[in-house]
Amino acid sequence: MICRDPLPREFYIRDVLEVAPGLIGKQLVIRSDGDHMKRFMITETEAYRGPDDKACHASRGRTRRTDVMYREGGRLYVYFVYGMYWMLNVVAAQPGNPQAALIRGLEGFNGPGKLTRKIGIDKTFYGEDLTISDRIWIEDAGLIPDIKTSPRIGIDYSGEYWSSRPWRYFI
């Protein structure tokens, strides 16, 4: 029997600048091979805040790739980069307001591409609803971590204003 206690939809339908830091210290739970579950504490995220944010994929408009970002918060936005890594993002905000929090680190795994490889995230997770999924969800571990902030990483292409936003959250 699976014991699930996922975060409610209300957690995700807030602005990404609340959701991204709110994910720090939470547990990402992945179920595999029957009822075997692995839990990983989220240690680092980055916020991407809609069409105006030049570092956000939604700044280029709605596409097949970004479609899930335009849905209700609480779904996964998974995409492939550099021909080798899947990126794991949690969609935030209300429908029509495309925002997402990139999961950059889990306890024991740093780097968004490396961690997805280690925990088995691939394109089949695209659009997965974290509030009802029986194979992946996020739980509150009851931690209140001391969260630090810094500018996001690797987005110099977006210009000085957007690359300097302190929207990277970590412990």
PDB file of N, CA, C and O in Angstrom, residues 89-140:
ATOM      1  N   ASN A  89      11.159  20.715 -13.737  1.00  0.00           N
ATOM      2  CA  ASN A  89      10.571  21.974 -13.282  1.00  0.00           C
ATOM      3  C   ASN A  89       9.184  21.723 -12.712  1.00  0.00           C
ATOM      4  O   ASN A  89       8.438  20.894 -13.233  1.00  0.00           O
ATOM      5  N   VAL A  90       8.839  22.500 -11.696  1.00  0.00           N
ATOM      6  CA  VAL A  90       7.510  22.441 -11.095  1.00  0.00           C
ATOM      7  C   VAL A  90       6.754  23.685 -11.549  1.00  0.00           C
ATOM      8  O   VAL A  90       7.198  24.813 -11.312  1.00  0.00           O
ATOM      9  N   VAL A  91       5.625  23.489 -12.217  1.00  0.00           N
ATOM     10  CA  VAL A  91       4.807  24.598 -12.703  1.00  0.00           C
ATOM     11  C   VAL A  91       4.130  25.268 -11.509  1.00  0.00           C
ATOM     12  O   VAL A  91       3.636  24.604 -10.597  1.00  0.00           O
ATOM     13  N   ALA A  92       4.133  26.604 -11.545  1.00  0.00           N
ATOM     14  CA  ALA A  92       3.513  27.396 -10.481  1.00  0.00           C
ATOM     15  C   ALA A  92       2.438  28.304 -11.086  1.00  0.00           C
ATOM     16  O   ALA A  92       2.337  28.428 -12.305  1.00  0.00           O
ATOM     17  N   ALA A  93       1.670  28.912 -10.231  1.00  0.00           N
ATOM     18  CA  ALA A  93       0.691  29.950 -10.569  1.00  0.00           C
ATOM     19  C   ALA A  93      -0.618  29.405 -11.158  1.00  0.00           C
ATOM     20  O   ALA A  93      -0.825  28.202 -11.268  1.00  0.00           O
ATOM     21  N   GLN A  94      -1.475  30.342 -11.496  1.00  0.00           N
ATOM     22  CA  GLN A  94      -2.795  30.055 -12.049  1.00  0.00           C
ATOM     23  C   GLN A  94      -2.685  29.739 -13.540  1.00  0.00           C
ATOM     24  O   GLN A  94      -1.720  30.152 -14.189  1.00  0.00           O
ATOM     25  N   PRO A  95      -3.669  29.038 -14.104  1.00  0.00           N
ATOM     26  CA  PRO A  95      -3.652  28.776 -15.545  1.00  0.00           C
ATOM     27  C   PRO A  95      -3.512  30.075 -16.333  1.00  0.00           C
ATOM     28  O   PRO A  95      -4.082  31.107 -15.966  1.00  0.00           O
ATOM     29  N   GLY A  96      -2.731  30.016 -17.422  1.00  0.00           N
ATOM     30  CA  GLY A  96      -2.529  31.173 -18.265  1.00  0.00           C
ATOM     31  C   GLY A  96      -1.391  32.079 -17.824  1.00  0.00           C
ATOM     32  O   GLY A  96      -1.048  33.027 -18.523  1.00  0.00           O
ATOM     33  N   ASN A  97      -0.798  31.810 -16.663  1.00  0.00           N
ATOM     34  CA  ASN A  97       0.316  32.599 -16.141  1.00  0.00           C
ATOM     35  C   ASN A  97       1.530  31.671 -16.050  1.00  0.00           C
ATOM     36  O   ASN A  97       1.783  31.071 -15.014  1.00  0.00           O
ATOM     37  N   PRO A  98       2.283  31.495 -17.143  1.00  0.00           N
ATOM     38  CA  PRO A  98       3.325  30.472 -17.226  1.00  0.00           C
ATOM     39  C   PRO A  98       4.552  30.747 -16.353  1.00  0.00           C
ATOM     40  O   PRO A  98       5.370  31.604 -16.674  1.00  0.00           O
ATOM     41  N   GLN A  99       4.649  30.023 -15.261  1.00  0.00           N
ATOM     42  CA  GLN A  99       5.766  30.146 -14.337  1.00  0.00           C
ATOM     43  C   GLN A  99       6.214  28.748 -13.938  1.00  0.00           C
ATOM     44  O   GLN A  99       5.409  27.821 -13.907  1.00  0.00           O
ATOM     45  N   ALA A 100       7.504  28.610 -13.604  1.00  0.00           N
ATOM     46  CA  ALA A 100       8.004  27.306 -13.173  1.00  0.00           C
ATOM     47  C   ALA A 100       9.233  27.464 -12.298  1.00  0.00           C
ATOM     48  O   ALA A 100       9.982  28.436 -12.429  1.00  0.00           O
ATOM     49  N   ALA A 101       9.426  26.491 -11.423  1.00  0.00           N
ATOM     50  CA  ALA A 101      10.602  26.435 -10.552  1.00  0.00           C
ATOM     51  C   ALA A 101      11.457  25.253 -10.990  1.00  0.00           C
ATOM     52  O   ALA A 101      11.004  24.102 -10.954  1.00  0.00           O
ATOM     53  N   LEU A 102      12.667  25.546 -11.434  1.00  0.00           N
ATOM     54  CA  LEU A 102      13.619  24.501 -11.805  1.00  0.00           C
ATOM     55  C   LEU A 102      14.183  23.874 -10.535  1.00  0.00           C
ATOM     56  O   LEU A 102      14.615  24.592  -9.631  1.00  0.00           O
ATOM     57  N   ILE A 103      14.179  22.545 -10.471  1.00  0.00           N
ATOM     58  CA  ILE A 103      14.816  21.844  -9.358  1.00  0.00           C
ATOM     59  C   ILE A 103      16.292  21.704  -9.729  1.00  0.00           C
ATOM     60  O   ILE A 103      16.651  20.939 -10.608  1.00  0.00           O
ATOM     61  N   ARG A 104      17.154  22.472  -9.057  1.00  0.00           N
ATOM     62  CA  ARG A 104      18.596  22.470  -9.339  1.00  0.00           C
ATOM     63  C   ARG A 104      19.371  21.520  -8.436  1.00  0.00           C
ATOM     64  O   ARG A 104      20.489  21.143  -8.769  1.00  0.00           O
ATOM     65  N   GLY A 105      18.830  21.194  -7.267  1.00  0.00           N
ATOM     66  CA  GLY A 105      19.577  20.343  -6.357  1.00  0.00           C
ATOM     67  C   GLY A 105      18.681  19.538  -5.442  1.00  0.00           C
ATOM     68  O   GLY A 105      17.621  19.996  -5.010  1.00  0.00           O
ATOM     69  N   LEU A 106      19.118  18.325  -5.186  1.00  0.00           N
ATOM     70  CA  LEU A 106      18.505  17.446  -4.189  1.00  0.00           C
ATOM     71  C   LEU A 106      19.622  17.029  -3.248  1.00  0.00           C
ATOM     72  O   LEU A 106      20.792  16.976  -3.652  1.00  0.00           O
ATOM     73  N   GLU A 107      19.274  16.709  -2.026  1.00  0.00           N
ATOM     74  CA  GLU A 107      20.303  16.279  -1.082  1.00  0.00           C
ATOM     75  C   GLU A 107      21.092  15.120  -1.688  1.00  0.00           C
ATOM     76  O   GLU A 107      20.523  14.118  -2.097  1.00  0.00           O
ATOM     77  N   GLY A 108      22.402  15.315  -1.816  1.00  0.00           N
ATOM     78  CA  GLY A 108      23.263  14.288  -2.384  1.00  0.00           C
ATOM     79  C   GLY A 108      23.487  14.426  -3.882  1.00  0.00           C
ATOM     80  O   GLY A 108      24.353  13.755  -4.439  1.00  0.00           O
ATOM     81  N   PHE A 109      22.709  15.291  -4.553  1.00  0.00           N
ATOM     82  CA  PHE A 109      22.844  15.482  -6.004  1.00  0.00           C
ATOM     83  C   PHE A 109      22.790  16.965  -6.328  1.00  0.00           C
ATOM     84  O   PHE A 109      21.788  17.616  -6.062  1.00  0.00           O
ATOM     85  N   ASN A 110      23.855  17.482  -6.919  1.00  0.00           N
ATOM     86  CA  ASN A 110      23.863  18.877  -7.358  1.00  0.00           C
ATOM     87  C   ASN A 110      23.942  18.915  -8.864  1.00  0.00           C
ATOM     88  O   ASN A 110      24.615  18.109  -9.483  1.00  0.00           O
ATOM     89  N   GLY A 111      23.247  19.881  -9.444  1.00  0.00           N
ATOM     90  CA  GLY A 111      23.203  20.013 -10.895  1.00  0.00           C
ATOM     91  C   GLY A 111      21.919  19.438 -11.415  1.00  0.00           C
ATOM     92  O   GLY A 111      21.619  18.266 -11.205  1.00  0.00           O
ATOM     93  N   PRO A 112      21.102  20.254 -12.093  1.00  0.00           N
ATOM     94  CA  PRO A 112      19.777  19.804 -12.525  1.00  0.00           C
ATOM     95  C   PRO A 112      19.787  18.643 -13.503  1.00  0.00           C
ATOM     96  O   PRO A 112      18.908  17.788 -13.444  1.00  0.00           O
ATOM     97  N   GLY A 113      20.765  18.572 -14.390  1.00  0.00           N
ATOM     98  CA  GLY A 113      20.833  17.463 -15.342  1.00  0.00           C
ATOM     99  C   GLY A 113      21.318  16.179 -14.702  1.00  0.00           C
ATOM    100  O   GLY A 113      20.810  15.094 -14.980  1.00  0.00           O
ATOM    101  N   LYS A 114      22.289  16.306 -13.816  1.00  0.00           N
ATOM    102  CA  LYS A 114      22.832  15.124 -13.142  1.00  0.00           C
ATOM    103  C   LYS A 114      21.797  14.489 -12.223  1.00  0.00           C
ATOM    104  O   LYS A 114      21.685  13.272 -12.151  1.00  0.00           O
ATOM    105  N   LEU A 115      21.035  15.322 -11.534  1.00  0.00           N
ATOM    106  CA  LEU A 115      20.074  14.754 -10.588  1.00  0.00           C
ATOM    107  C   LEU A 115      18.945  14.017 -11.302  1.00  0.00           C
ATOM    108  O   LEU A 115      18.495  12.972 -10.833  1.00  0.00           O
ATOM    109  N   THR A 116      18.490  14.526 -12.452  1.00  0.00           N
ATOM    110  CA  THR A 116      17.413  13.824 -13.155  1.00  0.00           C
ATOM    111  C   THR A 116      17.894  12.478 -13.669  1.00  0.00           C
ATOM    112  O   THR A 116      17.144  11.507 -13.679  1.00  0.00           O
ATOM    113  N   ARG A 117      19.143  12.427 -14.071  1.00  0.00           N
ATOM    114  CA  ARG A 117      19.719  11.154 -14.521  1.00  0.00           C
ATOM    115  C   ARG A 117      19.747  10.148 -13.371  1.00  0.00           C
ATOM    116  O   ARG A 117      19.388   8.987 -13.536  1.00  0.00           O
ATOM    117  N   LYS A 118      20.173  10.610 -12.204  1.00  0.00           N
ATOM    118  CA  LYS A 118      20.295   9.736 -11.031  1.00  0.00           C
ATOM    119  C   LYS A 118      18.948   9.231 -10.527  1.00  0.00           C
ATOM    120  O   LYS A 118      18.857   8.120 -10.025  1.00  0.00           O
ATOM    121  N   ILE A 119      17.900  10.060 -10.646  1.00  0.00           N
ATOM    122  CA  ILE A 119      16.602   9.647 -10.085  1.00  0.00           C
ATOM    123  C   ILE A 119      15.621   9.142 -11.140  1.00  0.00           C
ATOM    124  O   ILE A 119      14.492   8.784 -10.825  1.00  0.00           O
ATOM    125  N   GLY A 120      16.046   9.112 -12.409  1.00  0.00           N
ATOM    126  CA  GLY A 120      15.229   8.492 -13.446  1.00  0.00           C
ATOM    127  C   GLY A 120      14.142   9.361 -14.053  1.00  0.00           C
ATOM    128  O   GLY A 120      13.118   8.844 -14.510  1.00  0.00           O
ATOM    129  N   ILE A 121      14.356  10.673 -14.100  1.00  0.00           N
ATOM    130  CA  ILE A 121      13.377  11.564 -14.725  1.00  0.00           C
ATOM    131  C   ILE A 121      13.634  11.610 -16.227  1.00  0.00           C
ATOM    132  O   ILE A 121      14.768  11.776 -16.667  1.00  0.00           O
ATOM    133  N   ASP A 122      12.566  11.476 -17.009  1.00  0.00           N
ATOM    134  CA  ASP A 122      12.670  11.561 -18.461  1.00  0.00           C
ATOM    135  C   ASP A 122      11.382  12.185 -19.004  1.00  0.00           C
ATOM    136  O   ASP A 122      10.546  12.667 -18.241  1.00  0.00           O
ATOM    137  N   LYS A 123      11.221  12.162 -20.326  1.00  0.00           N
ATOM    138  CA  LYS A 123      10.076  12.833 -20.955  1.00  0.00           C
ATOM    139  C   LYS A 123       8.727  12.280 -20.524  1.00  0.00           C
ATOM    140  O   LYS A 123       7.716  12.967 -20.646  1.00  0.00           O
ATOM    141  N   THR A 124       8.687  11.059 -20.010  1.00  0.00           N
ATOM    142  CA  THR A 124       7.403  10.485 -19.597  1.00  0.00           C
ATOM    143  C   THR A 124       6.802  11.218 -18.398  1.00  0.00           C
ATOM    144  O   THR A 124       5.626  11.055 -18.102  1.00  0.00           O
ATOM    145  N   PHE A 125       7.603  12.039 -17.718  1.00  0.00           N
ATOM    146  CA  PHE A 125       7.110  12.800 -16.562  1.00  0.00           C
ATOM    147  C   PHE A 125       6.519  14.148 -16.970  1.00  0.00           C
ATOM    148  O   PHE A 125       5.935  14.840 -16.143  1.00  0.00           O
ATOM    149  N   TYR A 126       6.653  14.528 -18.246  1.00  0.00           N
ATOM    150  CA  TYR A 126       6.119  15.809 -18.711  1.00  0.00           C
ATOM    151  C   TYR A 126       4.617  15.877 -18.441  1.00  0.00           C
ATOM    152  O   TYR A 126       3.861  14.984 -18.835  1.00  0.00           O
ATOM    153  N   GLY A 127       4.192  16.933 -17.765  1.00  0.00           N
ATOM    154  CA  GLY A 127       2.773  17.154 -17.501  1.00  0.00           C
ATOM    155  C   GLY A 127       2.220  16.401 -16.301  1.00  0.00           C
ATOM    156  O   GLY A 127       1.052  16.586 -15.942  1.00  0.00           O
ATOM    157  N   GLU A 128       3.025  15.565 -15.662  1.00  0.00           N
ATOM    158  CA  GLU A 128       2.562  14.789 -14.501  1.00  0.00           C
ATOM    159  C   GLU A 128       2.027  15.732 -13.431  1.00  0.00           C
ATOM    160  O   GLU A 128       2.632  16.754 -13.120  1.00  0.00           O
ATOM    161  N   ASP A 129       0.884  15.396 -12.853  1.00  0.00           N
ATOM    162  CA  ASP A 129       0.247  16.208 -11.820  1.00  0.00           C
ATOM    163  C   ASP A 129       0.732  15.731 -10.452  1.00  0.00           C
ATOM    164  O   ASP A 129       0.387  14.627 -10.012  1.00  0.00           O
ATOM    165  N   LEU A 130       1.518  16.559  -9.785  1.00  0.00           N
ATOM    166  CA  LEU A 130       2.107  16.190  -8.492  1.00  0.00           C
ATOM    167  C   LEU A 130       1.080  15.981  -7.389  1.00  0.00           C
ATOM    168  O   LEU A 130       1.378  15.348  -6.388  1.00  0.00           O
ATOM    169  N   THR A 131      -0.127  16.508  -7.566  1.00  0.00           N
ATOM    170  CA  THR A 131      -1.135  16.386  -6.505  1.00  0.00           C
ATOM    171  C   THR A 131      -1.883  15.058  -6.548  1.00  0.00           C
ATOM    172  O   THR A 131      -2.491  14.669  -5.555  1.00  0.00           O
ATOM    173  N   ILE A 132      -1.832  14.362  -7.698  1.00  0.00           N
ATOM    174  CA  ILE A 132      -2.564  13.097  -7.800  1.00  0.00           C
ATOM    175  C   ILE A 132      -1.726  11.921  -8.295  1.00  0.00           C
ATOM    176  O   ILE A 132      -2.181  10.783  -8.250  1.00  0.00           O
ATOM    177  N   SER A 133      -0.510  12.183  -8.749  1.00  0.00           N
ATOM    178  CA  SER A 133       0.337  11.115  -9.293  1.00  0.00           C
ATOM    179  C   SER A 133       0.651  10.065  -8.231  1.00  0.00           C
ATOM    180  O   SER A 133       0.845  10.397  -7.055  1.00  0.00           O
ATOM    181  N   ASP A 134       0.731   8.808  -8.669  1.00  0.00           N
ATOM    182  CA  ASP A 134       1.141   7.759  -7.729  1.00  0.00           C
ATOM    183  C   ASP A 134       2.588   7.334  -7.980  1.00  0.00           C
ATOM    184  O   ASP A 134       3.072   6.398  -7.386  1.00  0.00           O
ATOM    185  N   ARG A 135       3.307   8.075  -8.871  1.00  0.00           N
ATOM    186  CA  ARG A 135       4.718   7.740  -9.091  1.00  0.00           C
ATOM    187  C   ARG A 135       5.683   8.862  -8.734  1.00  0.00           C
ATOM    188  O   ARG A 135       6.866   8.625  -8.558  1.00  0.00           O
ATOM    189  N   ILE A 136       5.188  10.102  -8.586  1.00  0.00           N
ATOM    190  CA  ILE A 136       6.030  11.215  -8.154  1.00  0.00           C
ATOM    191  C   ILE A 136       5.167  12.277  -7.485  1.00  0.00           C
ATOM    192  O   ILE A 136       4.073  12.590  -7.959  1.00  0.00           O
ATOM    193  N   TRP A 137       5.644  12.799  -6.371  1.00  0.00           N
ATOM    194  CA  TRP A 137       4.946  13.870  -5.673  1.00  0.00           C
ATOM    195  C   TRP A 137       5.922  14.550  -4.729  1.00  0.00           C
ATOM    196  O   TRP A 137       7.057  14.104  -4.564  1.00  0.00           O
ATOM    197  N   ILE A 138       5.476  15.649  -4.109  1.00  0.00           N
ATOM    198  CA  ILE A 138       6.295  16.386  -3.152  1.00  0.00           C
ATOM    199  C   ILE A 138       5.540  16.468  -1.846  1.00  0.00           C
ATOM    200  O   ILE A 138       4.346  16.756  -1.827  1.00  0.00           O
ATOM    201  N   GLU A 139       6.252  16.189  -0.757  1.00  0.00           N
ATOM    202  CA  GLU A 139       5.669  16.195   0.587  1.00  0.00           C
ATOM    203  C   GLU A 139       6.370  17.226   1.466  1.00  0.00           C
ATOM    204  O   GLU A 139       7.549  17.532   1.264  1.00  0.00           O
ATOM    205  N   ASP A 140       5.651  17.700   2.455  1.00  0.00           N
ATOM    206  CA  ASP A 140       6.226  18.598   3.451  1.00  0.00           C
ATOM    207  C   ASP A 140       6.911  17.743   4.508  1.00  0.00           C
ATOM    208  O   ASP A 140       6.288  16.882   5.113  1.00  0.00           O
TER     209      ASP A 140
END
